[in-house]
Each structure stands twice: as structure tokens, then as C-alpha cells.
Short mmCIF file of C-alpha atoms in Angstrom, two decimals:
data_model
loop_
_atom_site.label_atom_id
_atom_site.label_comp_id
_atom_site.label_asym_id
_atom_site.label_seq_id
_atom_site.Cartn_x
_atom_site.Cartn_y
_atom_site.Cartn_z
CA UNK A 235 -8.54 12.81 -36.03
CA UNK A 236 -8.01 9.04 -36.06
CA UNK A 237 -9.16 7.45 -39.31
CA UNK A 238 -11.05 4.13 -39.58
CA UNK A 239 -7.94 2.76 -41.27
CA UNK A 240 -5.80 3.59 -38.26
CA UNK A 241 -8.31 2.14 -35.87
CA UNK A 242 -8.27 -1.13 -37.94
CA UNK A 243 -4.44 -1.03 -37.77
CA UNK A 244 -4.66 -0.76 -34.00
CA UNK A 245 -7.00 -3.75 -33.84
CA UNK A 246 -4.46 -5.83 -35.77
CA UNK A 247 -1.78 -4.93 -33.24
CA UNK A 248 -3.87 -5.99 -30.28
CA UNK A 249 -4.27 -9.56 -29.01
CA UNK A 250 -7.74 -11.07 -29.41
CA UNK A 251 -8.54 -10.81 -25.68
CA UNK A 252 -7.90 -7.12 -25.75
CA UNK A 253 -10.05 -6.68 -28.86
CA UNK A 254 -12.89 -8.61 -27.16
CA UNK A 255 -12.49 -6.40 -24.06
CA UNK A 256 -12.51 -3.28 -26.23
CA UNK A 257 -15.72 -4.30 -27.93
CA UNK A 258 -17.34 -5.03 -24.55
CA UNK A 259 -16.51 -1.56 -23.32
CA UNK A 260 -17.63 0.27 -26.44
CA UNK A 261 -21.07 0.93 -24.90
CA UNK A 262 -20.25 4.39 -23.62
CA UNK A 263 -19.26 6.95 -26.20
CA UNK A 264 -17.05 8.86 -23.77
CA UNK A 265 -15.26 5.71 -22.60
CA UNK A 266 -14.82 4.53 -26.26
CA UNK A 267 -13.20 7.85 -27.05
CA UNK A 268 -10.83 7.66 -24.12
CA UNK A 269 -9.77 4.07 -25.02
CA UNK A 270 -9.13 4.93 -28.64
CA UNK A 271 -7.00 7.95 -27.60
CA UNK A 272 -4.90 5.87 -25.22
CA UNK A 273 -4.38 3.11 -27.86
CA UNK A 274 -3.53 5.65 -30.51
CA UNK A 275 -0.88 7.39 -28.41
CA UNK A 276 0.58 4.12 -27.17
CA UNK A 277 0.81 2.49 -30.65
CA UNK A 278 1.14 5.32 -33.15
CA UNK A 279 3.00 8.19 -31.39
CA UNK A 280 6.34 9.17 -32.94
CA UNK A 281 8.36 8.37 -29.80
CA UNK A 282 8.15 5.57 -27.25
CA UNK A 283 5.78 6.33 -24.37
CA UNK A 284 5.45 4.85 -20.92
CA UNK A 285 1.92 3.43 -20.99
CA UNK A 286 1.66 3.23 -17.22
CA UNK A 287 2.65 6.90 -16.91
CA UNK A 288 0.27 7.80 -19.75
CA UNK A 289 -2.67 6.22 -17.92
CA UNK A 290 -1.70 7.76 -14.60
CA UNK A 291 -1.42 11.20 -16.19
CA UNK A 292 -4.86 10.74 -17.75
CA UNK A 293 -6.39 9.79 -14.41
CA UNK A 294 -4.77 12.83 -12.71
CA UNK A 295 -6.00 15.05 -15.53
CA UNK A 296 -9.57 13.89 -15.02
CA UNK A 297 -9.44 14.37 -11.25
CA UNK A 298 -7.84 17.80 -11.50
CA UNK A 299 -10.94 19.09 -13.18
CA UNK A 300 -13.06 18.01 -10.18
CA UNK A 301 -12.85 19.24 -6.60
CA UNK A 302 -9.53 20.00 -4.82
CA UNK A 303 -9.63 16.88 -2.66
CA UNK A 304 -10.18 14.09 -5.29
CA UNK A 305 -6.74 12.66 -6.10
CA UNK A 306 -4.70 9.81 -7.50
CA UNK A 307 -1.94 8.04 -5.50
CA UNK A 308 0.62 5.57 -6.75
CA UNK A 309 1.12 2.36 -4.82
CA UNK A 310 4.12 3.86 -2.95
CA UNK A 311 2.14 7.02 -2.14
CA UNK A 312 -0.73 4.90 -0.81
CA UNK A 313 1.60 3.04 1.49
CA UNK A 314 3.28 6.21 2.74
CA UNK A 315 0.00 8.02 3.34
CA UNK A 316 -1.70 5.15 5.13
CA UNK A 317 1.10 4.27 7.56
CA UNK A 318 0.60 7.22 9.96
CA UNK A 319 -3.18 6.48 10.17
CA UNK A 320 -3.14 2.68 10.35
CA UNK A 321 -1.66 2.67 13.80
CA UNK A 322 1.63 0.76 13.28
CA UNK A 323 4.52 -0.01 11.04
CA UNK A 324 7.20 -2.75 11.17
CA UNK A 325 10.74 -1.86 12.19
CA UNK A 326 13.17 -1.52 15.09
CA UNK A 327 11.28 1.07 17.14
CA UNK A 328 13.42 4.22 17.67
CA UNK A 329 12.78 7.98 17.44
CA UNK A 330 15.81 9.57 15.83
CA UNK A 331 17.24 12.60 14.26
CA UNK A 332 20.21 13.20 12.00
CA UNK A 333 23.21 14.93 13.61
CA UNK A 334 26.09 15.67 11.29
CA UNK A 335 25.34 12.77 8.91
CA UNK A 336 24.84 10.37 11.83
CA UNK A 337 21.69 8.78 13.15
CA UNK A 338 21.24 9.83 16.74
CA UNK A 339 18.62 7.99 18.83
CA UNK A 340 16.31 10.43 20.56
CA UNK A 341 14.32 7.76 22.42
CA UNK A 342 13.67 4.04 21.82
CA UNK A 343 9.97 3.24 21.63
CA UNK A 344 8.81 1.98 25.01
CA UNK A 345 8.36 -1.75 24.85
CA UNK A 346 9.74 -1.87 21.30
CA UNK A 347 12.39 -4.29 19.99
CA UNK A 348 15.27 -1.76 20.33
CA UNK A 349 14.50 -0.92 23.95
CA UNK A 350 14.30 -4.61 24.82
CA UNK A 351 17.69 -5.16 23.34
CA UNK A 352 19.27 -2.25 25.19
CA UNK A 353 19.40 0.58 22.69
CA UNK A 354 19.54 3.84 24.65
CA UNK A 355 18.81 7.52 24.09
CA UNK A 356 21.95 9.13 22.77
CA UNK A 357 23.20 6.04 20.90
CA UNK A 358 24.54 6.59 17.36
CA UNK A 359 23.61 3.91 14.87
CA UNK A 360 26.51 3.79 12.43
CA UNK A 361 25.97 0.50 10.55
CA UNK A 362 23.05 -1.53 9.47
CA UNK A 363 23.74 -5.15 8.43
CA UNK A 364 27.48 -4.20 8.27
CA UNK A 365 26.73 -1.36 5.81
CA UNK A 366 27.80 2.13 6.94
CA UNK A 367 25.05 4.68 7.23
CA UNK A 368 27.06 7.33 9.04
CA UNK A 369 29.08 9.90 7.20
CA UNK A 370 27.91 8.69 3.77
CA UNK A 371 25.33 11.32 3.15
CA UNK A 372 22.38 8.86 2.95
CA UNK A 373 18.98 10.49 2.85
CA UNK A 374 16.66 10.06 5.81
CA UNK A 375 14.32 8.02 3.61
CA UNK A 376 17.08 5.62 2.67
CA UNK A 377 18.06 5.18 6.33
CA UNK A 378 14.45 4.50 7.32
CA UNK A 379 14.12 1.92 4.58
CA UNK A 380 17.21 0.10 5.86
CA UNK A 381 15.86 0.01 9.42
CA UNK A 382 12.35 -1.02 8.55
CA UNK A 383 11.31 -4.41 7.30
CA UNK A 384 8.91 -7.26 7.81
CA UNK A 385 8.05 -8.35 11.36
CA UNK A 386 10.23 -11.22 12.48
CA UNK A 387 13.26 -10.35 10.25
CA UNK A 388 16.71 -9.74 11.78
CA UNK A 389 18.72 -6.53 11.51
CA UNK A 390 22.22 -6.17 12.89
CA UNK A 391 23.11 -2.70 14.20
CA UNK A 392 26.53 -1.18 14.89
CA UNK A 393 26.20 1.33 17.65
CA UNK A 394 28.60 3.96 19.04
CA UNK A 395 27.78 4.93 22.64
CA UNK A 396 29.35 7.87 24.49
CA UNK A 397 31.76 6.68 27.19
CA UNK A 398 32.11 3.18 25.70
CA UNK A 399 35.17 2.29 23.58
CA UNK A 400 34.68 0.64 20.23
CA UNK A 401 31.48 -0.29 18.52
CA UNK A 402 28.61 -2.18 20.18
CA UNK A 403 26.60 -4.75 18.13
CA UNK A 404 22.91 -5.45 18.60
CA UNK A 405 20.92 -8.15 16.77
CA UNK A 406 17.33 -6.89 16.72
CA UNK A 407 14.21 -8.72 15.50
CA UNK A 408 11.88 -6.26 13.81
CA UNK A 409 8.36 -6.04 15.15
CA UNK A 410 5.19 -3.99 14.79
CA UNK A 411 5.81 -0.48 16.14
CA UNK A 412 2.77 1.57 17.24
CA UNK A 413 2.28 4.98 15.65
CA UNK A 414 0.83 7.36 18.13
CA UNK A 415 -1.68 9.94 16.88
CA UNK A 416 -2.02 11.74 20.21
CA UNK A 417 0.90 14.12 20.55
CA UNK A 418 0.51 14.82 24.27
CA UNK A 419 -1.66 14.65 27.36
CA UNK A 420 -1.10 16.04 30.83
CA UNK A 421 -2.67 18.09 33.61
CA UNK A 422 -2.16 21.61 32.41
CA UNK A 423 -3.69 23.06 35.57
CA UNK A 424 -4.78 21.32 38.82
CA UNK A 425 -8.26 20.41 37.57
CA UNK A 426 -7.83 20.94 33.79
CA UNK A 427 -6.59 18.11 31.59
CA UNK A 428 -5.02 18.66 28.14
CA UNK A 429 -5.03 16.28 25.17
CA UNK A 430 -3.51 17.15 21.78
CA UNK A 431 -4.54 14.97 18.82
CA UNK A 432 -2.20 15.25 15.83
CA UNK A 433 -4.33 13.23 13.42
CA UNK A 434 -7.28 10.76 13.41
CA UNK A 435 -6.01 7.21 12.77
CA UNK A 436 -7.12 3.67 13.42
CA UNK A 437 -5.91 3.62 17.02
CA UNK A 438 -6.83 7.25 17.97
CA UNK A 439 -10.04 6.34 19.82
CA UNK A 440 -8.29 3.77 21.93
CA UNK A 441 -5.45 6.12 22.69
CA UNK A 442 -7.94 8.85 23.60
CA UNK A 443 -9.77 6.67 26.03
CA UNK A 444 -6.50 5.64 27.75
CA UNK A 445 -5.47 9.32 28.06
CA UNK A 446 -8.92 10.33 29.41
CA UNK A 447 -8.84 7.61 32.05
CA UNK A 448 -5.34 8.66 33.19
CA UNK A 449 -6.29 12.33 33.43
CA UNK A 450 -9.47 11.63 35.29
CA UNK A 451 -7.51 9.56 37.75
CA UNK A 452 -5.39 12.68 38.34
CA UNK A 453 -8.44 14.82 39.16
CA UNK A 454 -9.43 16.18 35.80
CA UNK A 455 -12.87 17.81 35.81
CA UNK A 456 -12.38 20.06 32.71
CA UNK A 457 -10.72 19.18 29.38
CA UNK A 458 -8.90 21.04 26.71
CA UNK A 459 -8.97 19.13 23.40
CA UNK A 460 -6.30 20.61 21.20
CA UNK A 461 -6.87 20.13 17.44
CA UNK A 462 -4.58 22.91 16.26
CA UNK A 463 -2.79 21.82 13.11
CA UNK A 464 -4.79 18.58 12.92
CA UNK A 465 -5.37 17.98 9.19
CA UNK A 466 -7.85 15.11 9.73
CA UNK A 467 -7.77 11.46 8.98
CA UNK A 468 -10.33 8.69 9.38
CA UNK A 469 -13.95 9.83 9.67
CA UNK A 470 -14.89 6.95 11.95
CA UNK A 471 -12.11 7.93 14.40
CA UNK A 472 -13.58 11.43 14.67
CA UNK A 473 -17.08 10.03 15.26
CA UNK A 474 -15.75 7.79 18.07
CA UNK A 475 -13.87 10.65 19.70
CA UNK A 476 -17.03 12.83 19.65
CA UNK A 477 -19.03 9.98 21.08
CA UNK A 478 -16.91 10.07 24.27
CA UNK A 479 -18.11 13.64 24.95
CA UNK A 480 -21.76 13.66 23.76
CA UNK A 481 -24.94 12.14 25.12
CA UNK A 482 -26.84 9.16 23.68
CA UNK A 483 -28.72 10.08 20.59
CA UNK A 484 -26.89 13.32 19.92
CA UNK A 485 -26.18 13.74 16.16
CA UNK A 486 -22.50 13.94 15.48
CA UNK A 487 -22.40 14.36 11.70
CA UNK A 488 -24.28 13.31 8.59
CA UNK A 489 -23.16 12.84 5.01
CA UNK A 490 -25.05 12.99 1.73
CA UNK A 491 -24.13 12.97 -1.97
CA UNK A 492 -25.51 12.51 -5.46
CA UNK A 493 -25.12 8.72 -5.25
CA UNK A 494 -24.83 8.48 -1.51
CA UNK A 495 -28.04 8.75 0.44
CA UNK A 496 -28.06 10.53 3.76
CA UNK A 497 -26.37 8.65 6.60
CA UNK A 498 -26.45 9.91 10.16
CA UNK A 499 -23.83 9.20 12.84
CA UNK A 500 -25.12 9.55 16.40
CA UNK A 501 -23.54 9.21 19.81
CA UNK A 502 -24.22 5.87 21.60
CA UNK A 503 -23.80 7.36 25.06
CA UNK A 504 -21.77 6.09 28.05
CA UNK A 505 -18.75 8.08 26.95
CA UNK A 506 -15.89 8.77 29.32
CA UNK A 507 -16.37 12.56 29.31
CA UNK A 508 -20.06 13.26 28.86
CA UNK A 509 -19.98 15.77 31.69
CA UNK A 510 -17.52 18.50 32.65
CA UNK A 511 -16.29 21.69 31.01
CA UNK A 512 -14.85 21.23 27.49
CA UNK A 513 -12.84 23.54 25.24
CA UNK A 514 -11.83 22.53 21.69
CA UNK A 515 -8.89 24.41 20.14
CA UNK A 516 -8.64 25.01 16.39
CA UNK A 517 -6.68 27.09 13.87
CA UNK A 518 -6.45 27.52 10.13
CA UNK A 519 -4.92 24.09 9.65
CA UNK A 520 -7.62 22.15 11.57
CA UNK A 521 -9.40 20.26 8.83
CA UNK A 522 -11.77 17.41 7.91
CA UNK A 523 -12.06 14.97 10.76
CA UNK A 524 -10.93 17.67 13.22
CA UNK A 525 -13.81 19.84 11.96
CA UNK A 526 -16.24 17.00 12.37
CA UNK A 527 -15.44 16.82 16.10
CA UNK A 528 -15.37 20.61 16.53
CA UNK A 529 -18.68 21.02 14.67
CA UNK A 530 -20.41 18.39 16.73
CA UNK A 531 -19.23 19.91 20.01
CA UNK A 532 -20.21 23.44 18.95
CA UNK A 533 -23.59 22.59 17.43
CA UNK A 534 -24.64 20.43 20.34
CA UNK A 535 -23.54 23.27 22.75
CA UNK A 536 -21.39 20.75 24.58
CA UNK A 537 -18.36 23.00 24.95
CA UNK A 538 -16.65 26.11 23.74
CA UNK A 539 -14.45 26.41 20.59
CA UNK A 540 -11.34 28.61 20.94
CA UNK A 541 -8.88 29.81 18.35
CA UNK A 542 -9.16 30.85 14.73
CA UNK A 543 -11.41 29.86 11.78
CA UNK A 544 -10.74 26.23 10.70
CA UNK A 545 -9.62 25.16 7.26
CA UNK A 546 -13.02 24.38 5.74
CA UNK A 547 -13.06 20.84 4.35
CA UNK A 548 -16.52 19.45 4.17
CA UNK A 549 -16.03 16.80 1.44
CA UNK A 550 -15.95 13.05 1.99
CA UNK A 551 -13.50 10.88 -0.06
CA UNK A 552 -13.97 7.24 -0.83
CA UNK A 553 -10.88 5.15 -1.68
CA UNK A 554 -11.16 3.33 -5.04
CA UNK A 555 -8.41 0.64 -5.05
CA UNK A 556 -6.76 -0.13 -8.41
CA UNK A 557 -5.18 -3.52 -9.38
CA UNK A 558 -1.55 -2.37 -9.06
CA UNK A 559 -1.96 -1.05 -5.53
CA UNK A 560 -2.57 2.52 -6.57
CA UNK A 561 -5.71 4.35 -5.49
CA UNK A 562 -8.21 7.05 -6.44
CA UNK A 563 -9.53 9.05 -3.60
CA UNK A 564 -12.83 10.28 -5.02
CA UNK A 565 -15.18 12.81 -3.39
CA UNK A 566 -18.59 11.12 -3.12
CA UNK A 567 -20.45 13.34 -0.58
CA UNK A 568 -20.57 16.42 1.60
CA UNK A 569 -20.63 16.05 5.31
CA UNK A 570 -22.81 18.31 7.49
CA UNK A 571 -22.56 19.25 11.16
CA UNK A 572 -25.56 18.59 13.39
CA UNK A 573 -27.09 22.05 12.72
CA UNK A 574 -27.06 21.29 8.98
CA UNK A 575 -23.90 23.25 8.13
CA UNK A 576 -21.61 22.24 5.22
CA UNK A 577 -18.38 23.92 6.23
CA UNK A 578 -16.64 23.33 2.85
CA UNK A 579 -14.98 26.57 1.76
CA UNK A 580 -15.69 27.78 -1.80
CA UNK A 581 -13.66 26.44 -4.72
CA UNK A 582 -13.61 26.59 -8.47
CA UNK A 583 -13.25 23.25 -10.24
CA UNK A 584 -9.81 22.87 -11.81
CA UNK A 585 -8.34 25.78 -9.77
CA UNK A 586 -6.53 23.77 -7.14
CA UNK A 587 -3.70 26.30 -6.90
CA UNK A 588 -6.07 29.13 -5.99
CA UNK A 589 -7.67 26.83 -3.40
CA UNK A 590 -4.29 26.04 -1.85
CA UNK A 591 -3.57 29.79 -1.45
CA UNK A 592 -6.55 30.26 0.88
CA UNK A 593 -4.66 30.06 4.15
CA UNK A 594 -2.04 32.53 2.84
CA UNK A 595 -4.81 34.88 1.69
CA UNK A 596 -6.27 34.80 5.22
CA UNK A 597 -2.99 36.15 6.49
CA UNK A 598 -2.71 38.93 3.92
CA UNK A 599 -6.36 39.95 4.35
CA UNK A 600 -5.90 40.50 8.07
CA UNK A 601 -8.33 37.73 9.05
CA UNK A 602 -5.75 36.04 11.37
CA UNK A 603 -5.33 39.29 13.33
CA UNK A 604 -8.85 40.62 13.29
CA UNK A 605 -12.11 38.69 13.67
CA UNK A 606 -14.10 41.49 11.97
CA UNK A 607 -12.24 40.70 8.68
CA UNK A 608 -14.29 37.50 8.42
CA UNK A 609 -17.60 37.75 6.67
CA UNK A 610 -20.24 35.04 6.31
CA UNK A 611 -23.32 35.21 4.08
CA UNK A 612 -26.65 35.29 5.84
CA UNK A 613 -27.82 32.45 3.56
CA UNK A 614 -25.34 30.21 5.35
CA UNK A 615 -26.67 30.96 8.82
CA UNK A 616 -27.62 28.07 11.12
CA UNK A 617 -28.35 27.70 14.80
CA UNK A 618 -26.94 25.46 17.53
CA UNK A 619 -29.35 22.82 18.71
CA UNK A 620 -29.70 23.67 22.42
CA UNK A 621 -28.87 27.32 22.99
CA UNK A 622 -29.84 28.39 19.45
CA UNK A 623 -26.70 30.50 18.94
CA UNK A 624 -25.89 31.67 15.42
CA UNK A 625 -23.26 29.68 13.54
CA UNK A 626 -22.33 29.70 9.85
CA UNK A 627 -21.38 27.19 7.18
CA UNK A 628 -19.56 27.70 3.88
CA UNK A 629 -15.91 28.18 4.99
CA UNK A 630 -14.67 26.44 8.04
CA UNK A 631 -15.85 26.63 11.67
CA UNK A 632 -15.68 30.03 13.39
CA UNK A 633 -14.64 29.64 17.04
CA UNK A 634 -16.91 30.89 19.83
CA UNK A 635 -13.86 32.76 21.22
CA UNK A 636 -11.53 34.18 18.54
CA UNK A 637 -7.82 34.50 19.41
CA UNK A 638 -5.82 36.75 16.98
CA UNK A 639 -2.46 35.58 15.66
CA UNK A 640 0.36 37.54 17.26
CA UNK A 641 2.69 38.03 14.35
CA UNK A 642 5.19 39.93 16.52
CA UNK A 643 6.27 36.99 18.70
CA UNK A 644 8.42 35.28 16.05
CA UNK A 645 10.90 37.53 14.30
CA UNK A 646 12.17 36.89 10.77
CA UNK A 647 15.51 35.94 12.29
CA UNK A 648 13.92 33.39 14.63
CA UNK A 649 11.88 31.90 11.77
CA UNK A 650 15.02 31.47 9.67
CA UNK A 651 17.21 30.04 12.38
CA UNK A 652 14.47 27.55 13.29
CA UNK A 653 13.64 26.59 9.71
CA UNK A 654 17.33 25.83 9.00
CA UNK A 655 17.61 23.51 12.01
CA UNK A 656 20.21 25.49 14.01
CA UNK A 657 17.99 25.17 17.14
CA UNK A 658 17.43 21.44 16.86
CA UNK A 659 21.04 20.72 16.01
CA UNK A 660 22.30 22.74 19.02
CA UNK A 661 19.84 20.83 21.17
CA UNK A 662 21.08 17.40 19.83
CA UNK A 663 24.72 18.27 20.68
CA UNK A 664 23.93 19.71 24.06
CA UNK A 665 21.71 16.81 25.24
CA UNK A 666 24.17 14.32 23.87
CA UNK A 667 27.03 15.65 26.02
CA UNK A 668 25.01 16.57 29.11
CA UNK A 669 22.28 13.88 29.32
CA UNK A 670 23.52 12.11 32.47
CA UNK A 671 24.23 15.40 34.21
CA UNK A 672 20.73 16.72 33.40
CA UNK A 673 19.03 13.49 34.47
CA UNK A 674 20.90 13.59 37.80
CA UNK A 675 20.13 17.31 38.33
CA UNK A 676 16.49 17.13 37.35
CA UNK A 677 15.04 13.74 38.37
CA UNK A 678 11.50 15.01 38.07
CA UNK A 679 10.04 17.23 35.35
CA UNK A 680 8.41 19.83 37.64
CA UNK A 681 11.79 20.83 39.00
CA UNK A 682 13.15 21.12 35.45
CA UNK A 683 10.16 23.17 34.27
CA UNK A 684 10.30 25.58 37.17
CA UNK A 685 14.13 26.12 37.46
CA UNK A 686 16.02 25.05 34.30
CA UNK A 687 17.41 27.74 32.00
CA UNK A 688 19.31 27.05 28.79
CA UNK A 689 23.05 27.95 29.33
CA UNK A 690 24.06 31.16 27.58
CA UNK A 691 27.08 29.51 26.01
CA UNK A 692 24.77 27.00 24.20
CA UNK A 693 22.81 29.98 22.82
CA UNK A 694 26.04 31.81 21.84
CA UNK A 695 27.39 28.74 20.00
CA UNK A 696 24.15 28.33 18.09
CA UNK A 697 24.13 31.98 17.06
CA UNK A 698 27.76 31.79 15.99
CA UNK A 699 27.10 28.82 13.79
CA UNK A 700 24.16 30.51 12.15
CA UNK A 701 26.24 33.65 11.63
CA UNK A 702 28.96 31.64 9.80
CA UNK A 703 26.30 30.74 7.26
CA UNK A 704 25.08 34.29 6.93
CA UNK A 705 21.98 33.88 9.14
CA UNK A 706 22.01 36.98 11.31
CA UNK A 707 19.50 39.38 12.97
CA UNK A 708 19.17 42.71 11.19
CA UNK A 709 20.09 44.49 14.47
CA UNK A 710 20.40 44.02 18.23
CA UNK A 711 16.73 44.86 18.75
CA UNK A 712 15.71 41.96 16.60
CA UNK A 713 18.16 39.61 18.40
CA UNK A 714 16.85 40.57 21.85
CA UNK A 715 13.31 40.02 20.68
CA UNK A 716 14.26 36.64 19.28
CA UNK A 717 16.07 35.33 22.34
CA UNK A 718 13.03 34.42 24.54
CA UNK A 719 11.54 32.23 21.77
CA UNK A 720 14.92 30.60 21.07
CA UNK A 721 15.35 29.79 24.78
CA UNK A 722 11.81 28.46 25.14
CA UNK A 723 12.15 26.22 22.06
CA UNK A 724 15.51 24.88 23.29
CA UNK A 725 14.14 24.20 26.77
CA UNK A 726 11.16 22.34 25.30
CA UNK A 727 13.44 20.24 23.11
CA UNK A 728 15.65 19.32 26.06
CA UNK A 729 12.52 18.31 28.01
CA UNK A 730 11.40 16.13 25.02
CA UNK A 731 14.72 14.32 24.95
CA UNK A 732 14.87 13.74 28.70
CA UNK A 733 11.20 12.70 28.96
CA UNK A 734 8.75 12.80 25.99
CA UNK A 735 6.28 14.90 24.00
CA UNK A 736 4.02 15.56 27.04
CA UNK A 737 6.80 17.57 28.66
CA UNK A 738 7.63 19.32 25.37
CA UNK A 739 4.09 20.65 25.05
CA UNK A 740 3.91 21.43 28.71
CA UNK A 741 6.60 24.00 28.15
CA UNK A 742 5.61 25.25 24.71
CA UNK A 743 1.95 25.65 25.56
CA UNK A 744 2.72 28.34 28.13
CA UNK A 745 3.42 30.67 25.17
CA UNK A 746 0.45 29.46 23.08
CA UNK A 747 -2.20 32.21 23.10
CA UNK A 748 -4.99 29.86 22.16
CA UNK A 749 -4.17 27.40 24.94
CA UNK A 750 -3.85 30.21 27.53
CA UNK A 751 -7.21 31.68 26.43
CA UNK A 752 -8.90 28.26 26.90
CA UNK A 753 -7.47 27.94 30.41
CA UNK A 754 -8.77 31.42 31.27
CA UNK A 755 -12.28 30.58 29.98
CA UNK A 756 -12.43 27.25 31.82
CA UNK A 757 -11.19 28.78 35.09
CA UNK A 758 -13.67 31.74 34.84
CA UNK A 759 -16.64 30.47 32.84
#
């Protein structure tokens, strides 16, 4: 208990401006209590305290007692979290990976500053502004910081290129580099287009329209919209994507909260894909903005939803910017699908850890393997707006066509060898030494997809390296079961390095049960 004498002592320690501010804010008893506690700790505590950290911990403590999605971010965390959604960053424009403590360029960004200066796939960047970054065990984050910088600034790169003696030097002017939120798009079957959205950012709608136009020009009449693993992003981006597939006046989503009156978001019409068969793919990690799009398509009976029950995030956060660049993301409303569903899964305030375990609990309960393990309360029953099919709120979106998770495809050995980067490292070495040969042998992707097989010696070398580190299959049966997945992953990575992510997913999707089910349903409605 703080005595009046100690409060008076605190007042004497404070400047007059702070005392005046304190008096102004004494109106609320709860706020007054909080201020006194902070001043007492900062001025009277036995040891020195970091006042900034003290305040941040206090904010986090308050938010932790609310819902699982209200959060506090430092200024650095704000910058890092916003970058993938804002549509661009400033840097040199290369996709890279680390190979034996060396930065290996996978692909320069098309039209970016590095490509314009002649940086090529397979180049090794070994110095940045005459400082070595190769062989010095720099973290990936440190290397990224050295390459990024304000638009218009100069960075001097030292590059080692296979077949060229000595070091090459490139002076590159940093520029804005686009961040793509659409992972892939291609014609997956003669009349069926495929678009995979990784997240919903500031440029997603524009990207989506470009991809739709390109696919329609190739004869697309049906569309697979893949939102598997899509954790969400900007709500307005989701609304704009849904608008491209719904008719004028169709309700997309509405939001409502204690202090936020109901707001409806409706389709304007004249979208690029208002007609034609549509399948939306979801899984346990499809959340938030991805669920807004899925819920709108399902409730308006515009298309079919294929996959497994989505994550279940039906809360809307509003950013509250703080003076030092930090931010509070505060839940202010629920959002509801057109049928009136709130798909937010249950949670107990202050029990964020239990909430985070939900996806794991779905696996252990058998839900991911058996649809009949999922139970919805009758009180959460709603009906789609045109065909009046039964749908449920209260815990994600249940697909129209459930696809069980096949847990037998990936063995424990495959999971370990993939997680510890043996596959990607083997791919980096192989493509680095065989790039020109592969490009000459496979000038077009279709030839590669239909005829290429990963050489056995590449697989053997990868397995030998893993074995040296103690990563081995338990027996020959597990090895034989793992090999098809290893070869497929390697082939897809080689395709990515020779072309881009469209070709990567073109190969990987042929083993994706949810994608294959969608194709079947669209071909035989």
C-alpha cells in the first residue's frame, strides 16, 4: 500500500508539467491507480527499472487478459509485420538462400535493380560494401539488413560466379521491391485455372485481377482458389477479392461490436469472374481474411468449398498507433458471414496457450482424418442464402466437401530430413552445378514436368549427409516409403529454381489431395 507521504514524495520528484498531466488524468479511479503504480515502481523500487519495458509489460499484461488476438507490438515488430502486407520493401531485389554460409541467389526479382545490373541466378554474393558476408556465420537477418536500405542509396556487391575467375563487382541503386502475395497461378487442367493466395496484402487485389485476366486468356472457365495455409491479412483485400466473384448487391461480410455499429460490405458487381465454376480450398490454417472470402462464397452459394475445417478467427482488430512507433492491435468487433455466422472458435480470456493448442487438438482428436469427429451445436445453425443449405458458425468454416488428412504420406524420416534442410541444401548444390545443362535439356517446363527425374546419385548423397548427422530411417520399409516424397520435393525445387513458384506448385499440387479433389469435382459437377 502506497502511503500519502510516498505519493507526496513522488510529486516532488516529478517536473511541474508531469504533475499537471497527472492531475488532469486523475478523473478515472482505475487510471489513477495504474499511474500511481507505475510511478511508484519507477521511483521507489529497490533496483533500477527500465521504464519503457515496464510500461510495455503492463500493456501486454492488460491485453493478455482479453481475447487471443488483441496484442502489443514494438516499433520493430510493427515494421516487420507490415512489410509482407504493404506490397513492397526497399532493397536490391533478389530471392536467395544460404548455402554453406554463403548467400546464393535463387532468382533476381524480374525488373528489379539487381536484374537490371546483371545479377544472375546461381551468383554468390560474398561482400556488401567491401564487408565480407560469406563464411563469417552472419545470421540471415543481418544479411538482409545489409542488403536492404532506402530507395536511391548505393550498395556495392562482390559476386562470385561459376565459370568466371575472380570476383565481379556490381554497384546497385536500391529501389522499391514488390512483395507478391499470390504464390502461384497456372492452368492446372485445360479449362481449369488455379490461383494460390498466400496472404491478403495491399496489392493482392491488383495481383489477383492480373492473374485472372491471364488465365481467362488461356481458356479458363473454372477456377480453383487455393487458400490453404493463408493466415489472413487486410480485410479490405479480402472484400475486393470476393467482389470479383460475386454479383452486385451480394453481401460479402458485415462487422459489429460494442462500440462499432454494424457495417455491411457488399459486392459492387462487374467482377472478372462472376460466372463459371468455382472451388475454394481451405485447411486448418486458413484464417481471418481467408475465411471472409470462403464464407462469402459458401453462404452466397457461389461455389464449393473443399478441404478441412478452417481456423476460426472471427474477430476484427483495429490498430492503435502509439507515439514511439509501437502499436496495439485491439479487437473491436466480430465479423459475420452473409448468413449471419460468426465463425470465431471458442476461447477463454487469458488462456492464450490453450487457444493456440486448438490445431494440435484437432489432430489428436481425429478430426483431421474423420469428418464425423466434428460436432457443431444446433444453436449455431444457419442457412445459405440461395440454396438454403445448412452451415454452422462458432468454430471455423466447414467445407462442403471434406478431404481427410493422409498422415501416412509423410514418414517421420521424411519430416525430419525436410525440417533440417537436407532436401533444400541438396537442391541448391545440384542446381548450382547443373543449371546450364538443365536449361539446355529442358527449354520448356512441360517437357521437364513430364520427363525429368531426380538423379539417384543426388538422392544418395543427400541421404548420406543426413546419415552422418544421425538422421536415418528406422528401416528399409520407411526409406522406401519416404523416397517418392523426397523425389517429388526435389523435382519441385529444381523447377522453382529454373522457372518460378508457378512451376513449383504445378508439380507439388499433383500430390495434394485437396487440390485433386477440387479438380475432380469441377470436372464432374
